[in-house]
Short mmCIF file of N, CA and C in Angstrom, two decimals:
data_model
loop_
_atom_site.label_atom_id
_atom_site.label_comp_id
_atom_site.label_asym_id
_atom_site.label_seq_id
_atom_site.Cartn_x
_atom_site.Cartn_y
_atom_site.Cartn_z
N MET A 1 -3.65 -4.09 -15.68
CA MET A 1 -2.49 -3.38 -16.14
C MET A 1 -1.38 -4.39 -16.38
N SER A 2 -0.70 -4.27 -17.50
CA SER A 2 0.37 -5.21 -17.84
C SER A 2 1.66 -4.85 -17.11
N PHE A 3 2.57 -5.79 -17.06
CA PHE A 3 3.86 -5.52 -16.43
C PHE A 3 4.63 -4.47 -17.22
N ARG A 4 4.48 -4.44 -18.53
CA ARG A 4 5.15 -3.41 -19.34
C ARG A 4 4.66 -2.02 -18.94
N ALA A 5 3.36 -1.91 -18.71
CA ALA A 5 2.82 -0.62 -18.28
C ALA A 5 3.35 -0.25 -16.90
N LEU A 6 3.51 -1.24 -16.02
CA LEU A 6 4.05 -0.98 -14.68
C LEU A 6 5.48 -0.46 -14.74
N GLU A 7 6.26 -0.93 -15.71
CA GLU A 7 7.65 -0.50 -15.83
C GLU A 7 7.76 1.00 -16.08
N ARG A 8 6.75 1.59 -16.71
CA ARG A 8 6.81 3.01 -17.05
C ARG A 8 6.30 3.91 -15.92
N LEU A 9 5.76 3.32 -14.88
CA LEU A 9 5.22 4.12 -13.78
C LEU A 9 6.32 4.63 -12.86
N SER A 10 6.13 5.83 -12.33
CA SER A 10 7.04 6.32 -11.30
C SER A 10 6.74 5.56 -10.01
N LYS A 11 7.59 5.72 -9.00
CA LYS A 11 7.35 5.04 -7.73
C LYS A 11 6.03 5.50 -7.11
N ALA A 12 5.72 6.78 -7.21
CA ALA A 12 4.47 7.29 -6.65
C ALA A 12 3.27 6.70 -7.38
N GLU A 13 3.36 6.61 -8.71
CA GLU A 13 2.26 6.02 -9.48
C GLU A 13 2.11 4.54 -9.18
N LEU A 14 3.25 3.85 -9.02
CA LEU A 14 3.21 2.43 -8.70
C LEU A 14 2.59 2.22 -7.32
N LEU A 15 2.97 3.05 -6.37
CA LEU A 15 2.40 2.97 -5.03
C LEU A 15 0.89 3.18 -5.08
N SER A 16 0.46 4.17 -5.84
CA SER A 16 -0.97 4.45 -5.97
C SER A 16 -1.70 3.27 -6.61
N PHE A 17 -1.09 2.66 -7.63
CA PHE A 17 -1.68 1.49 -8.28
C PHE A 17 -1.81 0.33 -7.29
N LEU A 18 -0.74 0.07 -6.53
CA LEU A 18 -0.78 -1.03 -5.58
C LEU A 18 -1.87 -0.83 -4.53
N VAL A 19 -2.01 0.38 -4.05
CA VAL A 19 -3.03 0.66 -3.04
C VAL A 19 -4.42 0.51 -3.62
N SER A 20 -4.62 0.96 -4.86
CA SER A 20 -5.95 0.82 -5.47
C SER A 20 -6.30 -0.65 -5.65
N ARG A 21 -5.33 -1.47 -6.03
CA ARG A 21 -5.57 -2.91 -6.16
C ARG A 21 -5.86 -3.53 -4.79
N TYR A 22 -5.11 -3.10 -3.79
CA TYR A 22 -5.30 -3.60 -2.42
C TYR A 22 -6.68 -3.24 -1.91
N ASP A 23 -7.10 -1.98 -2.12
CA ASP A 23 -8.41 -1.53 -1.67
C ASP A 23 -9.54 -2.33 -2.32
N ALA A 24 -9.32 -2.75 -3.56
CA ALA A 24 -10.36 -3.44 -4.32
C ALA A 24 -10.42 -4.94 -4.03
N ASP A 25 -9.43 -5.49 -3.35
CA ASP A 25 -9.36 -6.93 -3.16
C ASP A 25 -9.37 -7.29 -1.67
N PRO A 26 -10.53 -7.71 -1.12
CA PRO A 26 -10.61 -8.01 0.31
C PRO A 26 -9.69 -9.16 0.74
N VAL A 27 -9.33 -10.04 -0.18
CA VAL A 27 -8.43 -11.15 0.17
C VAL A 27 -7.03 -10.63 0.50
N ALA A 28 -6.66 -9.51 -0.09
CA ALA A 28 -5.32 -8.96 0.10
C ALA A 28 -5.20 -8.09 1.34
N ARG A 29 -6.22 -8.08 2.18
CA ARG A 29 -6.21 -7.15 3.31
C ARG A 29 -5.33 -7.56 4.49
N SER A 30 -4.80 -8.76 4.50
CA SER A 30 -3.86 -9.10 5.58
C SER A 30 -2.47 -8.65 5.13
N ASN A 31 -1.63 -8.33 6.07
CA ASN A 31 -0.29 -7.85 5.73
C ASN A 31 0.51 -8.86 4.92
N ALA A 32 0.39 -10.15 5.25
CA ALA A 32 1.13 -11.17 4.52
C ALA A 32 0.67 -11.24 3.06
N ALA A 33 -0.62 -11.19 2.84
CA ALA A 33 -1.14 -11.23 1.47
C ALA A 33 -0.73 -9.98 0.70
N LEU A 34 -0.81 -8.83 1.34
CA LEU A 34 -0.40 -7.59 0.69
C LEU A 34 1.08 -7.64 0.35
N SER A 35 1.87 -8.14 1.25
CA SER A 35 3.30 -8.24 1.04
C SER A 35 3.61 -9.12 -0.17
N ARG A 36 2.96 -10.28 -0.25
CA ARG A 36 3.18 -11.17 -1.41
C ARG A 36 2.73 -10.51 -2.70
N PHE A 37 1.58 -9.83 -2.67
CA PHE A 37 1.07 -9.16 -3.85
C PHE A 37 2.05 -8.10 -4.34
N ILE A 38 2.56 -7.29 -3.43
CA ILE A 38 3.52 -6.25 -3.80
C ILE A 38 4.78 -6.88 -4.37
N ASP A 39 5.29 -7.93 -3.74
CA ASP A 39 6.48 -8.61 -4.25
C ASP A 39 6.28 -9.11 -5.67
N GLU A 40 5.15 -9.76 -5.93
CA GLU A 40 4.89 -10.31 -7.26
C GLU A 40 4.82 -9.21 -8.31
N ILE A 41 4.14 -8.12 -8.00
CA ILE A 41 4.03 -7.02 -8.96
C ILE A 41 5.41 -6.42 -9.25
N LEU A 42 6.18 -6.15 -8.21
CA LEU A 42 7.47 -5.50 -8.40
C LEU A 42 8.50 -6.44 -9.03
N GLU A 43 8.46 -7.72 -8.70
CA GLU A 43 9.37 -8.67 -9.35
C GLU A 43 9.04 -8.77 -10.84
N GLY A 44 7.77 -8.77 -11.18
CA GLY A 44 7.36 -8.84 -12.58
C GLY A 44 7.77 -7.61 -13.36
N ALA A 45 7.88 -6.49 -12.67
CA ALA A 45 8.28 -5.24 -13.32
C ALA A 45 9.79 -5.02 -13.19
N ASP A 46 10.52 -6.01 -12.67
CA ASP A 46 11.97 -5.92 -12.47
C ASP A 46 12.37 -4.73 -11.62
N LEU A 47 11.62 -4.45 -10.58
CA LEU A 47 11.95 -3.38 -9.65
C LEU A 47 12.40 -3.99 -8.34
N ASP A 48 13.34 -3.35 -7.67
CA ASP A 48 13.79 -3.90 -6.40
C ASP A 48 13.27 -3.10 -5.21
N TRP A 49 12.55 -2.04 -5.45
CA TRP A 49 11.99 -1.23 -4.37
C TRP A 49 10.69 -1.86 -3.92
N ARG A 50 10.59 -2.18 -2.63
CA ARG A 50 9.39 -2.84 -2.11
C ARG A 50 9.02 -2.25 -0.76
N PRO A 51 7.89 -1.55 -0.69
CA PRO A 51 7.49 -1.00 0.61
C PRO A 51 6.85 -2.07 1.49
N SER A 52 7.13 -1.99 2.77
CA SER A 52 6.39 -2.83 3.72
C SER A 52 5.00 -2.23 3.86
N PRO A 53 4.03 -2.96 4.40
CA PRO A 53 2.70 -2.36 4.60
C PRO A 53 2.74 -1.08 5.43
N ARG A 54 3.59 -1.03 6.46
CA ARG A 54 3.68 0.19 7.27
C ARG A 54 4.30 1.33 6.47
N ARG A 55 5.33 1.03 5.67
CA ARG A 55 5.96 2.06 4.85
C ARG A 55 4.95 2.57 3.82
N LEU A 56 4.15 1.66 3.27
CA LEU A 56 3.10 2.03 2.33
C LEU A 56 2.13 3.02 2.98
N CYS A 57 1.71 2.74 4.20
CA CYS A 57 0.80 3.63 4.92
C CYS A 57 1.44 4.98 5.18
N ARG A 58 2.71 4.98 5.60
CA ARG A 58 3.39 6.25 5.86
C ARG A 58 3.52 7.08 4.59
N ALA A 59 3.82 6.42 3.46
CA ALA A 59 3.94 7.15 2.19
C ALA A 59 2.62 7.78 1.80
N LEU A 60 1.53 7.05 2.01
CA LEU A 60 0.21 7.61 1.70
C LEU A 60 -0.11 8.79 2.61
N GLN A 61 0.25 8.68 3.88
CA GLN A 61 -0.01 9.78 4.81
C GLN A 61 0.81 11.01 4.42
N ARG A 62 2.06 10.81 4.00
CA ARG A 62 2.89 11.94 3.57
C ARG A 62 2.30 12.63 2.35
N ARG A 63 1.71 11.84 1.45
CA ARG A 63 1.08 12.42 0.26
C ARG A 63 -0.14 13.23 0.64
N GLY A 64 -0.73 12.94 1.79
CA GLY A 64 -1.86 13.71 2.29
C GLY A 64 -3.10 13.60 1.42
N ASP A 65 -3.38 12.44 0.91
CA ASP A 65 -4.55 12.24 0.06
C ASP A 65 -5.79 12.18 0.94
N PRO A 66 -6.62 13.25 0.97
CA PRO A 66 -7.78 13.27 1.86
C PRO A 66 -8.87 12.29 1.43
N LYS A 67 -8.84 11.84 0.18
CA LYS A 67 -9.89 10.94 -0.31
C LYS A 67 -9.63 9.49 0.12
N ARG A 68 -8.40 9.20 0.54
CA ARG A 68 -8.05 7.82 0.88
C ARG A 68 -8.34 7.58 2.35
N ASN A 69 -9.10 6.56 2.63
CA ASN A 69 -9.41 6.19 4.01
C ASN A 69 -8.30 5.27 4.50
N MET A 70 -7.46 5.75 5.40
CA MET A 70 -6.31 4.97 5.84
C MET A 70 -6.71 3.69 6.57
N THR A 71 -7.91 3.61 7.10
CA THR A 71 -8.31 2.37 7.76
C THR A 71 -8.43 1.24 6.76
N LEU A 72 -8.68 1.55 5.49
CA LEU A 72 -8.73 0.51 4.48
C LEU A 72 -7.35 -0.09 4.26
N VAL A 73 -6.32 0.75 4.35
CA VAL A 73 -4.96 0.26 4.16
C VAL A 73 -4.47 -0.44 5.41
N LEU A 74 -4.77 0.13 6.58
CA LEU A 74 -4.25 -0.41 7.82
C LEU A 74 -5.02 -1.62 8.32
N GLY A 75 -6.29 -1.70 8.01
CA GLY A 75 -7.10 -2.78 8.55
C GLY A 75 -7.17 -2.65 10.06
N ASN A 76 -7.19 -3.76 10.76
CA ASN A 76 -7.25 -3.74 12.22
C ASN A 76 -5.95 -4.25 12.82
N ASP A 77 -4.83 -3.89 12.24
CA ASP A 77 -3.53 -4.34 12.71
C ASP A 77 -3.17 -3.61 14.00
N SER A 78 -3.13 -4.33 15.10
CA SER A 78 -2.87 -3.71 16.40
C SER A 78 -1.43 -3.26 16.55
N ARG A 79 -0.55 -3.67 15.62
CA ARG A 79 0.85 -3.27 15.70
C ARG A 79 1.08 -1.86 15.18
N VAL A 80 0.08 -1.28 14.52
CA VAL A 80 0.22 0.06 13.95
C VAL A 80 0.09 1.08 15.07
N PRO A 81 1.04 2.03 15.15
CA PRO A 81 0.98 3.03 16.22
C PRO A 81 -0.20 3.98 16.04
N PRO A 82 -0.59 4.71 17.11
CA PRO A 82 -1.69 5.67 17.01
C PRO A 82 -1.40 6.76 15.99
N ALA A 83 -2.45 7.36 15.48
CA ALA A 83 -2.32 8.46 14.52
C ALA A 83 -1.70 9.67 15.22
N ASP A 84 -1.22 10.64 14.43
CA ASP A 84 -0.54 11.81 14.97
C ASP A 84 -1.41 12.63 15.91
N ASP A 85 -2.72 12.62 15.72
CA ASP A 85 -3.59 13.45 16.55
C ASP A 85 -3.90 12.80 17.90
N GLY A 86 -3.26 11.69 18.20
CA GLY A 86 -3.43 11.05 19.50
C GLY A 86 -4.53 10.01 19.54
N GLU A 87 -5.33 9.91 18.48
CA GLU A 87 -6.39 8.90 18.45
C GLU A 87 -5.84 7.61 17.88
N ALA A 88 -6.22 6.51 18.47
CA ALA A 88 -5.83 5.21 17.95
C ALA A 88 -6.69 4.88 16.75
N LEU A 89 -6.08 4.23 15.77
CA LEU A 89 -6.83 3.80 14.59
C LEU A 89 -7.65 2.58 14.95
N PRO A 90 -8.80 2.40 14.29
CA PRO A 90 -9.64 1.23 14.61
C PRO A 90 -8.97 -0.08 14.25
#
């Protein structure tokens, strides 16, 4: 997707695009790599809104997408709090 195409996306569409790219790229699975990737995409699209990895996860949870496996987004980050149902994420 080109940067021009990214400029026309809403924040929700951009978030969805970033997560799909993150899910597809195992190198981007650390928070630092994801953070840099998001910064580069948003800077190229001249946007100043940048979610942190935790904010990204919360936004996906609010959207309630049942098809998205949140463990793919969260990885094994021990800093992430337990899920709402009381179970800790892997």
